[in-house]
Short mmCIF file of C-alpha atoms and ligand atoms in Angstrom, two decimals:
data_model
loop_
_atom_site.label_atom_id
_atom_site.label_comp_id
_atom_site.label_asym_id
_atom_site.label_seq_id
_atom_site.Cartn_x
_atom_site.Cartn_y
_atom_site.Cartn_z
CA UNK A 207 89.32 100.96 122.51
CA UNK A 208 90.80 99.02 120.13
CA UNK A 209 94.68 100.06 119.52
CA UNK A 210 96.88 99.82 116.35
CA UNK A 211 97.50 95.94 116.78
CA UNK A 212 94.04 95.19 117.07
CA UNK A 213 93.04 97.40 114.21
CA UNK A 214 95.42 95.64 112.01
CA UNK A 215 94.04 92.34 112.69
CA UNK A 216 90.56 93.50 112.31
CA UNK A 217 91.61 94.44 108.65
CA UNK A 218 93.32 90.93 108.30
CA UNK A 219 89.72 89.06 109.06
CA UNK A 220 88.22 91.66 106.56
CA UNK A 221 90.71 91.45 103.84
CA UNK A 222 90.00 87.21 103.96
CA UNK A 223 86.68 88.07 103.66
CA UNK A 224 86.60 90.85 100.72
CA UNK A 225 89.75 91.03 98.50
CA UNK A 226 89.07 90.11 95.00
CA UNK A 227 85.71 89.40 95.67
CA UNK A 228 82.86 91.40 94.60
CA UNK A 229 80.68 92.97 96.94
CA UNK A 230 77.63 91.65 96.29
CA UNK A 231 75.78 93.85 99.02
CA UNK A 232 76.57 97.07 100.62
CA UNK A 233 73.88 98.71 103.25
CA UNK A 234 74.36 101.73 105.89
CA UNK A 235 72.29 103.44 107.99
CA UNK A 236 73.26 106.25 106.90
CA UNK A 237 70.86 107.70 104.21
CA UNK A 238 73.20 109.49 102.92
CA UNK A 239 75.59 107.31 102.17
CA UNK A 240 72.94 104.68 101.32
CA UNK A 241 72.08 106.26 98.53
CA UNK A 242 75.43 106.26 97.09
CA UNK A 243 75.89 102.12 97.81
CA UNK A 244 76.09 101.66 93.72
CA UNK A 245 79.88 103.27 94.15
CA UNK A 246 80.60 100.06 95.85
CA UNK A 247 77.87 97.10 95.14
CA UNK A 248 78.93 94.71 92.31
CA UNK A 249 82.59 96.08 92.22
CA UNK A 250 86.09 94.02 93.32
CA UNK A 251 87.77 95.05 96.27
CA UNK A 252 91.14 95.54 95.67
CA UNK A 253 92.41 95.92 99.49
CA UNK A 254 91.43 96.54 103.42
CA UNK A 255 94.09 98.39 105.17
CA UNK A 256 94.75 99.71 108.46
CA UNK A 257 96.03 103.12 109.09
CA UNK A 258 96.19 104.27 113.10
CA UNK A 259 92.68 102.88 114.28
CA UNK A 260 90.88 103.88 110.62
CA UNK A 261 89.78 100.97 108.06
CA UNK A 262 89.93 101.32 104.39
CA UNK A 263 88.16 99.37 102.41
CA UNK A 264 89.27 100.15 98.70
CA UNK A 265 87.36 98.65 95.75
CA UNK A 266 87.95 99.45 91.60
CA UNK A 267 86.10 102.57 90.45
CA UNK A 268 88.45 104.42 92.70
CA UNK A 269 86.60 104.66 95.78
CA UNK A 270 87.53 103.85 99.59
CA UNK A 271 85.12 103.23 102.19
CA UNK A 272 86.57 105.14 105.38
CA UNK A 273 85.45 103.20 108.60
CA UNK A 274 86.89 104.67 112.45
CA UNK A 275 85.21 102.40 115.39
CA UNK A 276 86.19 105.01 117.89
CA UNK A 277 85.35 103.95 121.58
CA UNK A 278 82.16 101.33 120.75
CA UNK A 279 82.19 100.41 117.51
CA UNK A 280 82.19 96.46 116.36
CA UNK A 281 82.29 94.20 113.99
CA UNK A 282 80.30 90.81 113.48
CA UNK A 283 81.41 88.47 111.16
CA UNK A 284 78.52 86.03 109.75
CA UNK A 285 77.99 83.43 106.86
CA UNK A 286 75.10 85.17 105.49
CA UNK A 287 72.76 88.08 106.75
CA UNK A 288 69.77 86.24 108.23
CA UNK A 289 72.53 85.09 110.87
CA UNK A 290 72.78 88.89 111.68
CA UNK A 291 71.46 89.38 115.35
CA UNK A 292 68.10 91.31 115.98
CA UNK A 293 68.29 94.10 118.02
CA UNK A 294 70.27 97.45 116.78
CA UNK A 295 71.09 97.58 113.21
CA UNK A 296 74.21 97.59 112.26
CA UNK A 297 75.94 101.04 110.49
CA UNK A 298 77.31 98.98 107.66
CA UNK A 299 76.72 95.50 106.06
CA UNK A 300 79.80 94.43 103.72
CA UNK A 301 79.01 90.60 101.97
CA UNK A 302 80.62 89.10 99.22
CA UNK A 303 79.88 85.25 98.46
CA UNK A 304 82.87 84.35 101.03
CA UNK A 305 79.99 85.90 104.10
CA UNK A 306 79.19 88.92 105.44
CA UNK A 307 80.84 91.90 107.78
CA UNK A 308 78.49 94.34 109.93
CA UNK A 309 80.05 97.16 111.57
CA UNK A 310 77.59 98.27 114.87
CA UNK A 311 77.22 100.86 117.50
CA UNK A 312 78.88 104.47 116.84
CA UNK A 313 81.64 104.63 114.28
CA UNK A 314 82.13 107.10 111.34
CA UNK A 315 82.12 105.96 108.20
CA UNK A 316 82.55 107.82 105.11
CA UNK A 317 83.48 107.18 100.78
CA UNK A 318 86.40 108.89 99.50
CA UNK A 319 87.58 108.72 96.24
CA UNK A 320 90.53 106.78 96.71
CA UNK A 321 93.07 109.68 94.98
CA UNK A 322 91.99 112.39 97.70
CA UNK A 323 91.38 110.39 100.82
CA UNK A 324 94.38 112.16 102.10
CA UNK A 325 92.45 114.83 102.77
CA UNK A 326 90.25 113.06 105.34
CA UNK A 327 90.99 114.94 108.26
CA UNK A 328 91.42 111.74 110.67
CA UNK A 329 94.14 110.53 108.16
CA UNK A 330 95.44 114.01 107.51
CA UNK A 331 96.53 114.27 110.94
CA UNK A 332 98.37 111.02 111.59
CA UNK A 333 101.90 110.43 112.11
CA UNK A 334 104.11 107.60 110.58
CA UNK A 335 102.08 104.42 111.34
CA UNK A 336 104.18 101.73 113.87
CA UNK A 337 102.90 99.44 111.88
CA UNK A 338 103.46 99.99 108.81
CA UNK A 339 105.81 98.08 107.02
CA UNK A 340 107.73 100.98 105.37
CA UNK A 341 108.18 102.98 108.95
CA UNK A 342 111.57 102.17 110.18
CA UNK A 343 113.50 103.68 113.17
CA UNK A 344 115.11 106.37 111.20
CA UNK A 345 111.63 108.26 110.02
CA UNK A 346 110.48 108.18 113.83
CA UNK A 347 113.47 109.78 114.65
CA UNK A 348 113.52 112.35 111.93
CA UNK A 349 109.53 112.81 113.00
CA UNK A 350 110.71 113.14 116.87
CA UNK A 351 112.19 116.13 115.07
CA UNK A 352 108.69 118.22 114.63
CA UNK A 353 109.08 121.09 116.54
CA UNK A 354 105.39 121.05 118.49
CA UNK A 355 106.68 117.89 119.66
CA UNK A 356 109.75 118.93 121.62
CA UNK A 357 108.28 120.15 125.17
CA UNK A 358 105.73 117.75 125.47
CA UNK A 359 105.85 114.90 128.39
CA UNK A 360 106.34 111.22 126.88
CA UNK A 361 103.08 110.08 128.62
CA UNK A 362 101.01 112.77 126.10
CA UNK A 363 103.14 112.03 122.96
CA UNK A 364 102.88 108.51 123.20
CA UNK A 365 98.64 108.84 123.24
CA UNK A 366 98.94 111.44 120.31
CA UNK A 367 98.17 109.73 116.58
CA UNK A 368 100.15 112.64 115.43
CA UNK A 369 103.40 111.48 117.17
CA UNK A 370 103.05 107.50 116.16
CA UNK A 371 100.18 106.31 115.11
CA UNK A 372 98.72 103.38 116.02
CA UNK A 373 99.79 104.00 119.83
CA UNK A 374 97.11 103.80 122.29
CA UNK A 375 96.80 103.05 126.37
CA UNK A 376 98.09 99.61 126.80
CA UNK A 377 101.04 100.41 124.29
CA UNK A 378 101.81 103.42 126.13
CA UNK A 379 102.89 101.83 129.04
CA UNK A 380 104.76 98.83 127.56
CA UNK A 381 106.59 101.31 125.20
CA UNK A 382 107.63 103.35 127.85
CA UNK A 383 108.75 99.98 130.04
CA UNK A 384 111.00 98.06 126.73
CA UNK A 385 112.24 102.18 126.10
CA UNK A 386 113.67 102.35 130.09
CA UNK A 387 112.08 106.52 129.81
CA UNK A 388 109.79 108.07 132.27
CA UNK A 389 106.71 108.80 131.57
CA UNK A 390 107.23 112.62 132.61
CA UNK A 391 110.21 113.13 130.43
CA UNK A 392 109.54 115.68 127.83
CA UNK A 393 110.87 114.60 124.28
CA UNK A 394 113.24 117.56 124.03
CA UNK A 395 115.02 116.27 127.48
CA UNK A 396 116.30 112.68 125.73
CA UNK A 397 119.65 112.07 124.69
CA UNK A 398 119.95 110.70 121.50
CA UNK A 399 120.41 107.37 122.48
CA UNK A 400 116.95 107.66 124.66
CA UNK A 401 115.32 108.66 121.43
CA UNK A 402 116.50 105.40 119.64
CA UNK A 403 115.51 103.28 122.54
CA UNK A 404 111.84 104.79 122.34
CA UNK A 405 112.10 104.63 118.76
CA UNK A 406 112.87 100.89 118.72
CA UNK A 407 110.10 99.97 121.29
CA UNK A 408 107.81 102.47 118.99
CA UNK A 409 108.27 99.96 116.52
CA UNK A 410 108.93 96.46 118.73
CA UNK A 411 106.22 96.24 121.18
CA UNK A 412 103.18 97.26 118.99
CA UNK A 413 104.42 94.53 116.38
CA UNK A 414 104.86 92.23 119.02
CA UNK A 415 101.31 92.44 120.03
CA UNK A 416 99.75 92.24 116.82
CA UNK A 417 101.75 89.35 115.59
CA UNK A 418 101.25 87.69 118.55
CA UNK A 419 97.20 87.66 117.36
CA UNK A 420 98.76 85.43 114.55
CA UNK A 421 100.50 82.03 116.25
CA UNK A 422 102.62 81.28 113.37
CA UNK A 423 100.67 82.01 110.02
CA UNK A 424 101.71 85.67 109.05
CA UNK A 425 99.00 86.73 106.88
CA UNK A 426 100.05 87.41 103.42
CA UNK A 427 102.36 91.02 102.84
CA UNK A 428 103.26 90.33 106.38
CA UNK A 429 106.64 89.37 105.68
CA UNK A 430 108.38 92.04 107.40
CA UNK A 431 107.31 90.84 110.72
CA UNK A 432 108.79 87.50 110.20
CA UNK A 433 111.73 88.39 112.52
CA UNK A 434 109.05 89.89 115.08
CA UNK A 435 108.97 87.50 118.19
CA UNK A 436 105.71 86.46 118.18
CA UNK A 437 104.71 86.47 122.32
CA UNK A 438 103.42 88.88 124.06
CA UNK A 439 102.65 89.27 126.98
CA UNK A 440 101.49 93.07 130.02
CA UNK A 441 105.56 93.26 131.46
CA UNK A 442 103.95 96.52 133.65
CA UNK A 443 100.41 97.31 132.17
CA UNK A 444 97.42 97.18 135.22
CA UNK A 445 100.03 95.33 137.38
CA UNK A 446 100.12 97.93 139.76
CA UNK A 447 101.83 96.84 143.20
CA UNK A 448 103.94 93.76 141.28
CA UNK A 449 107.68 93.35 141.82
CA UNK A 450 108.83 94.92 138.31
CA UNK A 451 110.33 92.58 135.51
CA UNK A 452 113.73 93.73 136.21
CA UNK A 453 113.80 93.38 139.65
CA UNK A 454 114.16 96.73 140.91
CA UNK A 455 111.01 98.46 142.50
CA UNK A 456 107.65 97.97 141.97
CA UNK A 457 104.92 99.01 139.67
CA UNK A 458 102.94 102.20 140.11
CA UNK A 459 99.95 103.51 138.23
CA UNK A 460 99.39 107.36 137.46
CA UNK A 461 96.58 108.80 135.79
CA UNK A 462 98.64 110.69 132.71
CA UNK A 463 96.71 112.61 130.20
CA UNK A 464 93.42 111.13 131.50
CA UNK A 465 94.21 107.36 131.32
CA UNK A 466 95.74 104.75 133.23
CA UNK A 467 99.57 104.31 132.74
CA UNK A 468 101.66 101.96 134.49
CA UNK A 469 105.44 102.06 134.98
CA UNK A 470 108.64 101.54 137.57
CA UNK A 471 110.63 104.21 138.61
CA UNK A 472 113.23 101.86 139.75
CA UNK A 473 114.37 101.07 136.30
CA UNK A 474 112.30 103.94 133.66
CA UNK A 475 114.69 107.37 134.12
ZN1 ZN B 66 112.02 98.34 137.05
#
């Protein structure tokens, strides 16, 4: 499943592909929904964000496509439909004169106008986004704050779009490994200078990763990454059995909250 950093990009390709074009043909599968295409054909798309793992494609008229891949979905980028594979049709076809996005297997997909998508439930729901440019240590620490949070273990939080959203498996285990935390701590147990560690690496590692998908060229509005290193590289993530990174034990792997995780508990306390 695709995680924050990966979701971010995706929007990147699609943003180079629709903003301040017109669409010049929108088709789902979705009857539904197909019948209201004329919200979107013919009108300029103003911008393609990524919140958590959701898409939003928002064109003039006021309305925002809502797009959430969830474990299967894809997308294929062509020059023009007839390049489109046969086989399974895709959910959604997005094409402006620049070529064409399909979206495939089992996403949900949904219009909004663009002044109540916050009631989407998927959106509803999420936390402060790690990567979003206006999240800064502080707000995760004043959202660390939400009471539900406080007896929960670090290895459920850090899978929870409610907590930080954006997280996923991968960046659960890397988090955890920058932050120095167990993964069986429970949030209300940190001191507060635990808290700012795993705020920091809330913020580091999953910005790491995605502007790692960009070599050098920050895509535009991307500014605030520009003092982001731009590797990245798995430190303890499916290297179960390897010497740790800091030289003090080795790496184990636990099933936590129904997925892999990966940490050391020579150096993570
Ligand atoms: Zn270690």
């Amino acid at each position: 499943m695709p995680e924050g950093p990966e979701t971010h990009a995706l929007a990147d390709r699609l943003a180079t592909l629709l903003v301040d074009e017109r669409l010049t043909h929108v088709r789902f599968i979705d009857p539904g929904l197909q019948r209201r295409r004329a919200l979107l054909e013919r009108q300029r798309v103003l911008a393609v964000e990524a919140r958590g793992k959701a898409l939003l494609t928002a064109v003039a008229g006021g309305w925002t496509l809502y797009a959430h891949s969830h474990l299967f979905g894809f997308w294929r980028f062509v020059d023009d439909q007839d390049a489109l594979p046969d086989g399974a049709p895709p959910r959604l076809v997005l094409a402006t004169v620049r070529g064409v996005a399909a979206l495939y297997a089992a996403p949900s997909i949904s219009l909004w106008r663009t002044d109540e998508l916050g009631a989407q439930p998927y959106l509803a729901k999420l936390g402060p986004d790690v990567l979003d440019p206006a999240v800064d240590a502080r707000a995760l620490l004043a959202h660390m704050r939400t009471p539900r949070f406080a007896r929960r273990t670090l290895a459920v939080l850090l899978l929870d779009q409610g907590f930080a959203a954006g997280m996923g498996n991968y960046l659960r285990s890397e988090v955890l490994f920058q932050a120095k935390l167990s993964p069986h701590r429970a949030l209300e147990d940190l001191a507060t200078n635990e808290r700012r560690r795993l705020a920091n690496a809330l913020l580091d590692v999953p910005r790491r990763a995605y502007r790692a998908k960009h070599d050098d060229a920050l895509p535009p509005g991307k500014d605030y990454l520009a003092r982001t290193r731009a590797q990245f590289g798995f430190e303890v993530f499916e290297r179960k059995g390897d010497p740790c990174p800091r030289g003090d034990g080795r790496i184990v792997e636990d099933r936590l909250a129904g997925r892999r995780l990966y940490w050391c508990p020579g150096c993570q306390q």
